[in-house]
mmCIF file of C-alpha atoms in Angstrom:
data_model
loop_
_atom_site.group_PDB
_atom_site.id
_atom_site.type_symbol
_atom_site.label_atom_id
_atom_site.label_comp_id
_atom_site.label_asym_id
_atom_site.label_seq_id
_atom_site.Cartn_x
_atom_site.Cartn_y
_atom_site.Cartn_z
ATOM 1 C CA MET A 1 26.889 5.506 -4.696
ATOM 2 C CA LEU A 2 26.676 1.656 -5.623
ATOM 3 C CA THR A 3 29.889 -0.036 -4.864
ATOM 4 C CA PRO A 4 31.360 -1.729 -7.915
ATOM 5 C CA LEU A 5 30.656 -5.119 -6.779
ATOM 6 C CA LEU A 6 27.228 -4.529 -5.647
ATOM 7 C CA LEU A 7 26.313 -2.745 -9.171
ATOM 8 C CA ILE A 8 27.698 -5.889 -10.842
ATOM 9 C CA LEU A 9 25.681 -8.415 -8.557
ATOM 10 C CA ALA A 10 22.539 -5.934 -8.769
ATOM 11 C CA GLN A 11 22.622 -6.163 -12.598
ATOM 12 C CA ALA A 12 23.407 -9.641 -13.113
ATOM 13 C CA ALA A 13 20.415 -10.865 -10.893
ATOM 14 C CA PRO A 14 18.399 -12.772 -13.415
ATOM 15 C CA ALA A 15 14.349 -12.541 -13.535
ATOM 16 C CA PRO A 16 13.079 -15.898 -12.139
ATOM 17 C CA ALA A 17 12.181 -18.287 -14.845
ATOM 18 C CA PRO A 18 8.744 -18.889 -15.716
ATOM 19 C CA ALA A 19 6.865 -20.992 -13.265
ATOM 20 C CA ASP A 20 6.881 -24.731 -14.534
ATOM 21 C CA PRO A 21 3.567 -26.187 -15.761
ATOM 22 C CA ALA A 22 2.747 -27.882 -12.632
ATOM 23 C CA THR A 23 3.661 -24.919 -10.534
ATOM 24 C CA ALA A 24 1.479 -22.716 -12.529
ATOM 25 C CA GLN A 25 -1.309 -24.905 -12.200
ATOM 26 C CA ARG A 26 -1.055 -25.054 -8.448
ATOM 27 C CA VAL A 27 -0.961 -21.102 -8.137
ATOM 28 C CA GLU A 28 -3.972 -20.810 -10.444
ATOM 29 C CA LYS A 29 -6.209 -22.970 -8.616
ATOM 30 C CA LEU A 30 -4.931 -21.836 -5.236
ATOM 31 C CA LEU A 31 -5.594 -17.892 -6.271
ATOM 32 C CA SER A 32 -8.936 -18.892 -8.051
ATOM 33 C CA ALA A 33 -10.015 -20.094 -4.443
ATOM 34 C CA SER A 34 -7.976 -17.589 -2.558
ATOM 35 C CA PRO A 35 -7.985 -14.336 -4.512
ATOM 36 C CA VAL A 36 -5.666 -11.730 -3.618
ATOM 37 C CA ILE A 37 -6.707 -8.768 -1.085
ATOM 38 C CA ASP A 38 -4.067 -5.942 -1.825
ATOM 39 C CA GLY A 39 -3.631 -3.542 0.900
ATOM 40 C CA HIS A 40 -2.738 -0.354 -1.220
ATOM 41 C CA ASN A 41 -3.410 1.068 -4.644
ATOM 42 C CA ASP A 42 -3.161 4.668 -5.443
ATOM 43 C CA LEU A 43 -5.455 4.593 -8.842
ATOM 44 C CA PRO A 44 -7.668 7.356 -7.318
ATOM 45 C CA TRP A 45 -4.778 9.994 -7.222
ATOM 46 C CA GLU A 46 -3.448 8.930 -10.791
ATOM 47 C CA ILE A 47 -7.043 9.608 -12.082
ATOM 48 C CA ARG A 48 -7.331 12.917 -10.350
ATOM 49 C CA LYS A 49 -3.742 14.029 -11.238
ATOM 50 C CA ASN A 50 -3.297 12.831 -15.063
ATOM 51 C CA HIS A 51 -6.974 12.209 -15.863
ATOM 52 C CA ASP A 52 -8.039 15.428 -14.534
ATOM 53 C CA ALA A 53 -10.626 13.750 -12.177
ATOM 54 C CA LYS A 54 -12.685 12.486 -15.358
ATOM 55 C CA VAL A 55 -13.555 9.130 -14.091
ATOM 56 C CA GLU A 56 -16.035 8.291 -16.759
ATOM 57 C CA ALA A 57 -13.511 9.169 -19.733
ATOM 58 C CA LEU A 58 -10.949 6.548 -18.279
ATOM 59 C CA ASP A 59 -11.917 3.178 -19.679
ATOM 60 C CA LEU A 60 -10.678 0.548 -17.054
ATOM 61 C CA THR A 61 -11.969 -2.350 -19.287
ATOM 62 C CA LYS A 62 -8.936 -1.787 -21.637
ATOM 63 C CA ASP A 63 -5.373 -2.169 -21.005
ATOM 64 C CA THR A 64 -4.258 1.125 -19.401
ATOM 65 C CA SER A 65 -0.613 0.497 -19.832
ATOM 66 C CA LYS A 66 -0.796 1.438 -23.409
ATOM 67 C CA LEU A 67 -2.013 5.226 -22.458
ATOM 68 C CA PRO A 68 0.417 8.039 -22.811
ATOM 69 C CA ILE A 69 0.781 8.335 -19.297
ATOM 70 C CA PRO A 70 0.622 4.517 -18.482
ATOM 71 C CA LEU A 71 -1.327 3.018 -15.347
ATOM 72 C CA GLN A 72 -0.399 -0.166 -13.438
ATOM 73 C CA THR A 73 -4.106 -0.788 -13.034
ATOM 74 C CA ASP A 74 -6.975 -1.790 -14.929
ATOM 75 C CA ILE A 75 -9.745 -4.554 -15.075
ATOM 76 C CA PRO A 76 -8.409 -7.089 -17.202
ATOM 77 C CA ARG A 77 -5.129 -7.279 -15.415
ATOM 78 C CA LEU A 78 -6.675 -7.132 -11.987
ATOM 79 C CA ARG A 79 -8.606 -10.291 -13.419
ATOM 80 C CA LYS A 80 -5.431 -11.986 -14.695
ATOM 81 C CA GLY A 81 -3.719 -11.293 -11.468
ATOM 82 C CA HIS A 82 -6.540 -12.752 -9.328
ATOM 83 C CA VAL A 83 -7.231 -9.803 -7.151
ATOM 84 C CA GLY A 84 -10.556 -10.589 -5.459
ATOM 85 C CA ALA A 85 -10.473 -7.345 -3.149
ATOM 86 C CA GLN A 86 -8.447 -4.029 -3.225
ATOM 87 C CA PHE A 87 -8.054 -1.232 -0.710
ATOM 88 C CA TRP A 88 -7.916 2.004 -2.888
ATOM 89 C CA SER A 89 -6.018 4.510 -1.248
ATOM 90 C CA VAL A 90 -7.824 8.107 -1.141
ATOM 91 C CA TRP A 91 -4.490 9.881 -0.516
ATOM 92 C CA ILE A 92 -3.544 13.589 -0.777
ATOM 93 C CA THR A 93 -0.466 15.159 -0.472
ATOM 94 C CA ALA A 94 0.958 16.206 2.901
ATOM 95 C CA ASP A 95 1.103 19.806 2.202
ATOM 96 C CA ASN A 96 -2.521 19.699 1.908
ATOM 97 C CA LEU A 97 -3.805 20.723 5.348
ATOM 98 C CA GLY A 98 -6.936 22.058 7.248
ATOM 99 C CA PRO A 99 -10.431 22.356 5.782
ATOM 100 C CA ARG A 100 -8.774 21.789 2.209
ATOM 101 C CA ALA A 101 -7.697 18.428 3.052
ATOM 102 C CA VAL A 102 -11.084 17.412 4.305
ATOM 103 C CA GLU A 103 -12.442 18.603 0.667
ATOM 104 C CA MET A 104 -9.728 17.028 -1.094
ATOM 105 C CA THR A 105 -10.359 13.466 0.594
ATOM 106 C CA LEU A 106 -14.102 13.974 -0.227
ATOM 107 C CA GLU A 107 -12.901 14.078 -3.667
ATOM 108 C CA GLU A 108 -11.075 11.270 -3.521
ATOM 109 C CA ILE A 109 -13.677 9.193 -2.273
ATOM 110 C CA ASP A 110 -15.728 10.436 -4.909
ATOM 111 C CA ILE A 111 -13.630 9.239 -7.414
ATOM 112 C CA VAL A 112 -13.462 5.568 -6.144
ATOM 113 C CA LYS A 113 -17.206 5.667 -5.864
ATOM 114 C CA ARG A 114 -17.308 6.750 -9.344
ATOM 115 C CA PHE A 115 -15.203 4.371 -11.306
ATOM 116 C CA VAL A 116 -16.744 1.388 -8.938
ATOM 117 C CA ALA A 117 -20.237 2.643 -10.331
ATOM 118 C CA ALA A 118 -19.153 2.972 -13.869
ATOM 119 C CA ASN A 119 -17.995 -1.039 -13.863
ATOM 120 C CA PRO A 120 -20.785 -2.381 -11.844
ATOM 121 C CA GLY A 121 -19.955 -5.961 -13.697
ATOM 122 C CA ALA A 122 -16.247 -5.549 -12.099
ATOM 123 C CA PHE A 123 -16.558 -3.861 -8.987
ATOM 124 C CA GLU A 124 -18.578 -3.355 -5.800
ATOM 125 C CA MET A 125 -18.150 -1.437 -2.548
ATOM 126 C CA ALA A 126 -17.402 -3.269 0.653
ATOM 127 C CA GLY A 127 -17.174 -2.716 4.028
ATOM 128 C CA SER A 128 -16.388 -5.895 6.115
ATOM 129 C CA ALA A 129 -14.773 -9.047 5.776
ATOM 130 C CA ALA A 130 -18.150 -10.823 5.033
ATOM 131 C CA ASP A 131 -19.020 -8.088 2.064
ATOM 132 C CA ILE A 132 -15.611 -9.155 0.714
ATOM 133 C CA ARG A 133 -16.348 -12.866 0.770
ATOM 134 C CA ARG A 134 -19.928 -12.373 -0.657
ATOM 135 C CA ILE A 135 -18.752 -9.991 -3.341
ATOM 136 C CA GLU A 136 -15.927 -12.295 -4.492
ATOM 137 C CA LYS A 137 -18.394 -15.165 -4.713
ATOM 138 C CA SER A 138 -20.518 -13.153 -7.284
ATOM 139 C CA GLY A 139 -17.169 -12.984 -9.411
ATOM 140 C CA LYS A 140 -16.702 -9.215 -8.836
ATOM 141 C CA ILE A 141 -13.735 -7.360 -7.177
ATOM 142 C CA ALA A 142 -14.680 -5.723 -3.509
ATOM 143 C CA SER A 143 -13.611 -2.352 -3.090
ATOM 144 C CA LEU A 144 -12.526 -0.730 0.164
ATOM 145 C CA MET A 145 -10.792 2.385 0.830
ATOM 146 C CA GLY A 146 -7.978 3.773 2.960
ATOM 147 C CA VAL A 147 -7.144 7.315 3.954
ATOM 148 C CA GLU A 148 -3.372 7.730 3.800
ATOM 149 C CA GLY A 149 -2.461 10.128 6.169
ATOM 150 C CA GLY A 150 -3.917 11.476 9.650
ATOM 151 C CA HIS A 151 -3.416 15.181 8.351
ATOM 152 C CA GLN A 152 -6.756 13.999 6.051
ATOM 153 C CA ILE A 153 -8.865 14.432 9.362
ATOM 154 C CA ASP A 154 -7.964 17.997 10.239
ATOM 155 C CA GLY A 155 -7.395 17.071 13.830
ATOM 156 C CA ARG A 156 -11.519 16.658 13.976
ATOM 157 C CA LEU A 157 -12.794 12.904 14.958
ATOM 158 C CA SER A 158 -16.164 13.783 13.815
ATOM 159 C CA VAL A 159 -14.423 13.875 10.454
ATOM 160 C CA LEU A 160 -12.774 10.244 11.296
ATOM 161 C CA ARG A 161 -16.435 8.904 11.818
ATOM 162 C CA ARG A 162 -17.989 10.330 8.703
ATOM 163 C CA TYR A 163 -15.254 8.958 6.509
ATOM 164 C CA TYR A 164 -15.915 5.481 8.023
ATOM 165 C CA ASP A 165 -19.380 6.057 7.171
ATOM 166 C CA LEU A 166 -18.471 6.751 3.404
ATOM 167 C CA GLY A 167 -16.793 3.540 3.451
ATOM 168 C CA VAL A 168 -13.037 4.235 4.438
ATOM 169 C CA ARG A 169 -11.926 1.194 6.681
ATOM 170 C CA TYR A 170 -8.502 2.075 7.555
ATOM 171 C CA MET A 171 -6.273 5.309 8.216
ATOM 172 C CA THR A 172 -2.556 5.741 7.938
ATOM 173 C CA LEU A 173 -1.806 7.627 10.808
ATOM 174 C CA THR A 174 0.808 10.060 9.072
ATOM 175 C CA HIS A 175 2.008 10.145 5.646
ATOM 176 C CA THR A 176 5.431 11.789 5.047
ATOM 177 C CA SER A 177 5.390 14.638 7.226
ATOM 178 C CA SER A 178 4.830 14.476 11.293
ATOM 179 C CA LEU A 179 1.720 15.607 12.968
ATOM 180 C CA PRO A 180 1.294 17.377 16.320
ATOM 181 C CA TRP A 181 -0.218 14.161 17.561
ATOM 182 C CA ALA A 182 1.902 11.533 15.468
ATOM 183 C CA ASP A 183 5.363 11.249 14.099
ATOM 184 C CA ALA A 184 6.334 10.277 10.398
ATOM 185 C CA SER A 185 9.240 8.021 9.816
ATOM 186 C CA THR A 186 10.130 10.674 7.352
ATOM 187 C CA ASP A 187 10.146 13.735 9.294
ATOM 188 C CA GLU A 188 11.398 15.434 12.496
ATOM 189 C CA PRO A 189 9.351 14.315 15.527
ATOM 190 C CA ARG A 190 6.874 16.424 17.126
ATOM 191 C CA SER A 191 4.832 14.330 19.379
ATOM 192 C CA GLY A 192 7.481 11.537 20.582
ATOM 193 C CA GLY A 193 5.269 8.945 19.629
ATOM 194 C CA LEU A 194 1.518 9.535 20.190
ATOM 195 C CA SER A 195 0.325 12.935 21.751
ATOM 196 C CA PRO A 196 -2.894 12.470 24.058
ATOM 197 C CA PHE A 197 -4.657 13.283 21.218
ATOM 198 C CA GLY A 198 -3.124 10.439 18.843
ATOM 199 C CA LYS A 199 -4.155 8.340 21.589
ATOM 200 C CA GLN A 200 -7.786 9.507 21.343
ATOM 201 C CA VAL A 201 -7.453 8.760 17.465
ATOM 202 C CA VAL A 202 -6.447 5.183 17.923
ATOM 203 C CA ALA A 203 -8.990 4.472 20.573
ATOM 204 C CA GLU A 204 -11.915 6.115 18.516
ATOM 205 C CA MET A 205 -10.643 3.857 15.488
ATOM 206 C CA ASN A 206 -11.000 0.824 17.551
ATOM 207 C CA ARG A 207 -14.743 1.976 18.785
ATOM 208 C CA ILE A 208 -15.591 2.249 15.216
ATOM 209 C CA GLY A 209 -14.271 -0.421 13.507
ATOM 210 C CA MET A 210 -11.562 1.416 11.326
ATOM 211 C CA ILE A 211 -8.154 -0.468 11.047
ATOM 212 C CA VAL A 212 -5.088 1.568 12.597
ATOM 213 C CA ASP A 213 -2.556 1.537 9.676
ATOM 214 C CA ILE A 214 0.802 1.981 10.802
ATOM 215 C CA SER A 215 3.021 2.209 7.379
ATOM 216 C CA HIS A 216 4.831 5.377 7.287
ATOM 217 C CA VAL A 217 4.822 6.237 10.670
ATOM 218 C CA SER A 218 8.063 6.504 13.207
ATOM 219 C CA ASP A 219 9.163 3.551 15.135
ATOM 220 C CA ALA A 220 8.180 5.469 18.293
ATOM 221 C CA THR A 221 4.782 5.970 17.035
ATOM 222 C CA MET A 222 4.272 2.337 15.903
ATOM 223 C CA ALA A 223 5.555 1.375 19.195
ATOM 224 C CA ALA A 224 2.858 3.765 21.015
ATOM 225 C CA VAL A 225 0.064 2.427 18.816
ATOM 226 C CA LEU A 226 0.918 -1.237 19.664
ATOM 227 C CA SER A 227 0.986 -0.283 23.513
ATOM 228 C CA VAL A 228 -2.350 1.226 23.282
ATOM 229 C CA THR A 229 -4.735 -0.353 20.659
ATOM 230 C CA LYS A 230 -7.369 -2.688 21.580
ATOM 231 C CA ALA A 231 -7.423 -4.239 17.928
ATOM 232 C CA PRO A 232 -5.059 -5.840 15.558
ATOM 233 C CA VAL A 233 -3.057 -2.985 13.629
ATOM 234 C CA MET A 234 -2.216 -3.230 9.741
ATOM 235 C CA ALA A 235 0.732 -1.955 7.890
ATOM 236 C CA SER A 236 -0.868 -1.451 4.435
ATOM 237 C CA HIS A 237 2.342 -0.930 2.368
ATOM 238 C CA SER A 238 5.607 -1.612 4.009
ATOM 239 C CA SER A 239 8.627 -3.960 3.641
ATOM 240 C CA ALA A 240 11.275 -5.140 6.168
ATOM 241 C CA ARG A 241 14.104 -2.871 7.107
ATOM 242 C CA ALA A 242 16.566 -5.908 7.583
ATOM 243 C CA LEU A 243 16.478 -6.256 3.748
ATOM 244 C CA ASP A 244 16.238 -2.487 2.880
ATOM 245 C CA ASN A 245 17.263 0.377 4.992
ATOM 246 C CA ALA A 246 14.199 2.744 4.332
ATOM 247 C CA PRO A 247 12.835 4.438 7.169
ATOM 248 C CA ARG A 248 9.420 3.374 5.628
ATOM 249 C CA ASN A 249 10.184 -0.172 6.414
ATOM 250 C CA ILE A 250 9.797 -1.879 9.808
ATOM 251 C CA PRO A 251 12.722 -3.163 11.999
ATOM 252 C CA ASP A 252 12.538 -6.787 13.306
ATOM 253 C CA ASP A 253 11.751 -5.852 16.787
ATOM 254 C CA LEU A 254 8.564 -3.868 15.730
ATOM 255 C CA LEU A 255 7.920 -6.963 13.338
ATOM 256 C CA ALA A 256 7.912 -9.302 15.898
ATOM 257 C CA LYS A 257 5.423 -7.017 18.222
ATOM 258 C CA ILE A 258 2.854 -6.860 15.172
ATOM 259 C CA GLY A 259 2.897 -10.568 15.176
ATOM 260 C CA ALA A 260 2.033 -10.482 18.929
ATOM 261 C CA ASN A 261 -0.662 -7.936 18.351
ATOM 262 C CA GLY A 262 -2.359 -10.396 15.935
ATOM 263 C CA GLY A 263 -2.019 -7.570 13.030
ATOM 264 C CA VAL A 264 -0.488 -7.965 9.293
ATOM 265 C CA VAL A 265 2.428 -6.432 7.532
ATOM 266 C CA MET A 266 1.404 -6.006 4.050
ATOM 267 C CA VAL A 267 4.566 -5.992 1.845
ATOM 268 C CA ASN A 268 5.211 -3.094 -0.614
ATOM 269 C CA PHE A 269 6.140 -3.553 -4.170
ATOM 270 C CA TYR A 270 8.113 -0.389 -4.776
ATOM 271 C CA PRO A 271 12.061 -1.310 -5.765
ATOM 272 C CA SER A 272 13.131 1.348 -3.277
ATOM 273 C CA PHE A 273 11.775 -0.186 -0.627
ATOM 274 C CA VAL A 274 12.635 -3.572 -0.963
ATOM 275 C CA SER A 275 16.149 -3.225 -2.889
ATOM 276 C CA GLN A 276 18.875 -1.820 -1.105
ATOM 277 C CA ALA A 277 20.761 -1.687 -4.693
ATOM 278 C CA TRP A 278 18.155 -0.116 -6.213
ATOM 279 C CA ARG A 279 17.562 2.408 -3.350
ATOM 280 C CA ASP A 280 21.181 3.256 -3.849
ATOM 281 C CA TRP A 281 20.899 3.512 -7.594
ATOM 282 C CA ASP A 282 17.747 5.775 -7.292
ATOM 283 C CA LYS A 283 19.666 8.157 -4.787
ATOM 284 C CA ALA A 284 22.598 8.530 -7.375
ATOM 285 C CA ARG A 285 20.071 9.160 -10.196
ATOM 286 C CA THR A 286 18.278 11.643 -8.117
ATOM 287 C CA ASP A 287 21.218 13.383 -7.419
ATOM 288 C CA TYR A 288 22.727 13.500 -10.700
ATOM 289 C CA ALA A 289 19.084 14.828 -12.012
ATOM 290 C CA LYS A 290 19.158 17.459 -9.546
ATOM 291 C CA SER A 291 22.943 18.440 -10.531
ATOM 292 C CA VAL A 292 21.936 18.961 -14.213
ATOM 293 C CA GLY A 293 18.738 20.763 -13.309
ATOM 294 C CA ALA A 294 16.219 17.865 -14.766
ATOM 295 C CA SER A 295 13.630 16.025 -13.300
ATOM 296 C CA ALA A 296 14.207 12.773 -11.555
ATOM 297 C CA GLU A 297 10.376 11.795 -11.328
ATOM 298 C CA VAL A 298 9.610 9.798 -14.386
ATOM 299 C CA TYR A 299 11.199 6.634 -15.037
ATOM 300 C CA GLY A 300 11.638 4.767 -18.219
ATOM 301 C CA PRO A 301 11.631 5.920 -21.923
ATOM 302 C CA ASN A 302 9.852 9.420 -20.938
ATOM 303 C CA ALA A 303 12.452 10.236 -18.535
ATOM 304 C CA ALA A 304 14.535 13.546 -18.970
ATOM 305 C CA ALA A 305 17.170 13.168 -21.736
ATOM 306 C CA PRO A 306 20.110 13.977 -19.586
ATOM 307 C CA VAL A 307 18.938 11.017 -16.938
ATOM 308 C CA LEU A 308 18.281 8.575 -19.736
ATOM 309 C CA ALA A 309 21.850 9.342 -20.783
ATOM 310 C CA TRP A 310 23.001 8.808 -17.069
ATOM 311 C CA GLU A 311 21.440 5.609 -16.933
ATOM 312 C CA ALA A 312 22.916 4.185 -20.111
ATOM 313 C CA SER A 313 26.045 3.944 -18.052
ATOM 314 C CA HIS A 314 24.548 3.058 -14.871
ATOM 315 C CA PRO A 315 22.201 0.394 -15.581
ATOM 316 C CA GLU A 316 19.177 0.018 -13.064
ATOM 317 C CA PRO A 317 19.559 -2.783 -10.629
ATOM 318 C CA VAL A 318 17.412 -6.009 -11.155
ATOM 319 C CA VAL A 319 14.248 -6.335 -9.109
ATOM 320 C CA THR A 320 12.177 -9.052 -9.241
ATOM 321 C CA SER A 321 9.380 -11.187 -7.817
ATOM 322 C CA ALA A 322 12.369 -13.073 -6.092
ATOM 323 C CA THR A 323 13.182 -9.671 -4.229
ATOM 324 C CA ILE A 324 9.774 -9.344 -2.849
ATOM 325 C CA ALA A 325 9.572 -12.994 -1.989
ATOM 326 C CA ASP A 326 12.414 -12.300 0.431
ATOM 327 C CA HIS A 327 10.689 -9.626 2.002
ATOM 328 C CA VAL A 328 7.753 -11.863 2.407
ATOM 329 C CA GLU A 329 9.830 -14.455 3.801
ATOM 330 C CA HIS A 330 11.358 -12.564 6.241
ATOM 331 C CA ILE A 331 8.602 -10.683 7.858
ATOM 332 C CA ALA A 332 6.959 -14.506 8.050
ATOM 333 C CA LYS A 333 9.953 -15.679 9.977
ATOM 334 C CA VAL A 334 9.824 -12.996 12.187
ATOM 335 C CA ALA A 335 6.210 -12.001 12.853
ATOM 336 C CA GLY A 336 4.857 -15.469 11.663
ATOM 337 C CA HIS A 337 3.243 -16.756 8.555
ATOM 338 C CA ALA A 338 -0.048 -15.516 9.893
ATOM 339 C CA HIS A 339 1.014 -11.824 9.815
ATOM 340 C CA ILE A 340 2.193 -11.120 6.209
ATOM 341 C CA GLY A 341 -0.092 -9.753 3.442
ATOM 342 C CA LEU A 342 0.487 -7.902 0.160
ATOM 343 C CA GLY A 343 0.166 -4.090 -0.189
ATOM 344 C CA SER A 344 1.670 -3.174 -3.647
ATOM 345 C CA ASP A 345 1.433 0.260 -3.983
ATOM 346 C CA TYR A 346 0.813 -0.040 -7.431
ATOM 347 C CA ASP A 347 -0.043 3.499 -9.191
ATOM 348 C CA GLY A 348 1.875 5.099 -6.371
ATOM 349 C CA ILE A 349 5.346 4.168 -7.359
ATOM 350 C CA ASN A 350 5.915 6.181 -10.631
ATOM 351 C CA GLY A 351 5.603 3.247 -12.610
ATOM 352 C CA THR A 352 8.302 1.436 -11.197
ATOM 353 C CA ALA A 353 7.820 -2.281 -10.257
ATOM 354 C CA PRO A 354 9.481 -5.807 -10.047
ATOM 355 C CA ARG A 355 10.498 -6.531 -13.754
ATOM 356 C CA ASP A 356 7.941 -9.540 -13.797
ATOM 357 C CA MET A 357 5.572 -7.816 -11.925
ATOM 358 C CA THR A 358 4.756 -4.689 -13.664
ATOM 359 C CA GLY A 359 1.100 -4.198 -12.939
ATOM 360 C CA VAL A 360 -1.690 -5.951 -11.170
ATOM 361 C CA ASP A 361 -1.540 -8.946 -13.205
ATOM 362 C CA GLY A 362 1.672 -9.726 -11.363
ATOM 363 C CA TYR A 363 1.081 -11.604 -8.333
ATOM 364 C CA PRO A 364 0.952 -15.012 -9.694
ATOM 365 C CA ALA A 365 4.636 -14.762 -10.219
ATOM 366 C CA LEU A 366 5.463 -14.062 -6.608
ATOM 367 C CA PHE A 367 2.979 -16.930 -5.744
ATOM 368 C CA ALA A 368 4.796 -18.987 -8.030
ATOM 369 C CA GLU A 369 8.318 -18.145 -6.386
ATOM 370 C CA LEU A 370 7.113 -18.751 -2.965
ATOM 371 C CA ALA A 371 5.836 -22.221 -4.058
ATOM 372 C CA ARG A 372 9.199 -22.940 -5.498
ATOM 373 C CA ARG A 373 10.408 -22.079 -2.014
ATOM 374 C CA GLY A 374 8.414 -24.589 -0.544
ATOM 375 C CA TRP A 375 5.278 -22.648 0.798
ATOM 376 C CA SER A 376 2.555 -24.629 1.726
ATOM 377 C CA ASP A 377 -0.830 -23.745 0.164
ATOM 378 C CA ALA A 378 -2.420 -23.040 3.397
ATOM 379 C CA ASP A 379 0.592 -20.239 3.972
ATOM 380 C CA LEU A 380 0.005 -18.991 0.609
ATOM 381 C CA ALA A 381 -3.633 -18.662 0.909
ATOM 382 C CA GLY A 382 -2.991 -16.674 4.063
ATOM 383 C CA LEU A 383 -0.884 -14.440 2.402
ATOM 384 C CA ALA A 384 -3.344 -13.893 -0.308
ATOM 385 C CA ARG A 385 -6.217 -13.115 1.795
ATOM 386 C CA GLY A 386 -6.717 -15.179 4.956
ATOM 387 C CA ASN A 387 -4.383 -12.894 7.204
ATOM 388 C CA ILE A 388 -6.120 -9.544 6.497
ATOM 389 C CA LEU A 389 -9.405 -11.198 6.508
ATOM 390 C CA ARG A 390 -8.576 -12.444 9.978
ATOM 391 C CA VAL A 391 -7.410 -8.741 11.234
ATOM 392 C CA MET A 392 -10.488 -7.407 9.890
ATOM 393 C CA GLU A 393 -12.774 -10.017 11.480
ATOM 394 C CA LYS A 394 -11.187 -9.193 14.782
ATOM 395 C CA VAL A 395 -11.249 -5.184 14.420
ATOM 396 C CA GLU A 396 -15.113 -5.669 13.719
ATOM 397 C CA ALA A 397 -15.417 -7.787 16.733
ATOM 398 C CA VAL A 398 -13.390 -5.213 18.821
ATOM 399 C CA ALA A 399 -15.677 -2.389 17.414
ATOM 400 C CA LYS A 400 -19.024 -4.668 18.550
ATOM 401 C CA SER A 401 -17.639 -5.221 21.984
ATOM 402 C CA MET A 402 -17.395 -1.342 22.275
ATOM 403 C CA ALA A 403 -20.804 -0.336 20.847
ATOM 404 C CA GLY A 404 -21.851 0.873 23.894
ATOM 405 C CA MET A 405 -19.478 3.597 24.459
ATOM 406 C CA PRO A 406 -20.167 6.895 23.435
ATOM 407 C CA PRO A 407 -18.087 8.667 20.597
ATOM 408 C CA VAL A 408 -14.868 9.915 21.860
ATOM 409 C CA ASP A 409 -14.761 13.541 22.284
ATOM 410 C CA ALA A 410 -11.236 15.100 21.782
ATOM 411 C CA THR A 411 -9.899 16.750 24.850
ATOM 412 C CA ASP A 412 -6.653 18.403 23.409
ATOM 413 C CA ARG A 413 -7.494 18.722 19.522
ATOM 414 C CA PRO A 414 -4.181 19.862 18.022
#
């Protein structure tokens, strides 16, 4: 539960003032030259879950926030937000295992390729840093994919390789559940970090040029990855644990090691991962909903009536672009300005978001806030895209250096 003082402070936090004309002009110029590369967006699953995977029936050229079940992503808002490239998450729930997990992942990949093909004036598939640069110059949004959980390869490195062939450029080693070969941050450990097979997964990802994503994994798994990888890693959508004590967030000692590895931490926008006050409020909200047999899954005016009544006397703490900026600055201080990026998690956070960054048009608010705090154009450009592009190029270079090595044959497949 929130303490009375914490609740008062959280509710009183004002939204940042709109950027002054000079700052707004500076941000517009900067993001036009250095469009945002976002590390994580869950639109494919939302299309599957709420639109029956009927991609062509969903018009992404219109404002999807007006749909009966609103989305946070559409082409007009991506343009307004200066998004130049997006890693689309081809996530499936962690309870889908075995061959079915592979089938579902292929279906998710199909969804991405279909909405890209349905909007050829806006999107183009990309597979490399050079592709991103070329596609951005054409005025389109480069589209890449990330598999969000090692359960999706069903313990087969052959499946990992074929995902790469289909355009997947990172894999999150676990989602919410631990695997026999890697531990999740939100589950009991099974491997104590990485099993021998888990180390083979990392080695094969290095060999083929797939980025190792350490969001969702346990601290022990993260440390193990950093000790064996030959290439920089990414945390596609994670924030700083020092500011919000979520297991999914990264502690300072590991932030520093990611910086030393040359990797990048892409800050998540989910209020529960950036605001301790919001996280505490959400736990109290969920506990109340459970006590009265109501669902806590839906936020906003469509929430269950008992939950709305509870919220009337327990107002939601304010989360804004300033909250996100706090995490960006903390990670930059610990890991270095060259090791920070953005991984919003839009359309994977139940419609929640910072109040002035409710969808993919919200990035300029964050850049304006950081500009007000004294960030240089060079550091802002690195945050927007330069840092993740450097990681991609290094991952590609490591793969090139390993091109003569044969595929890894798993010796202890779980």
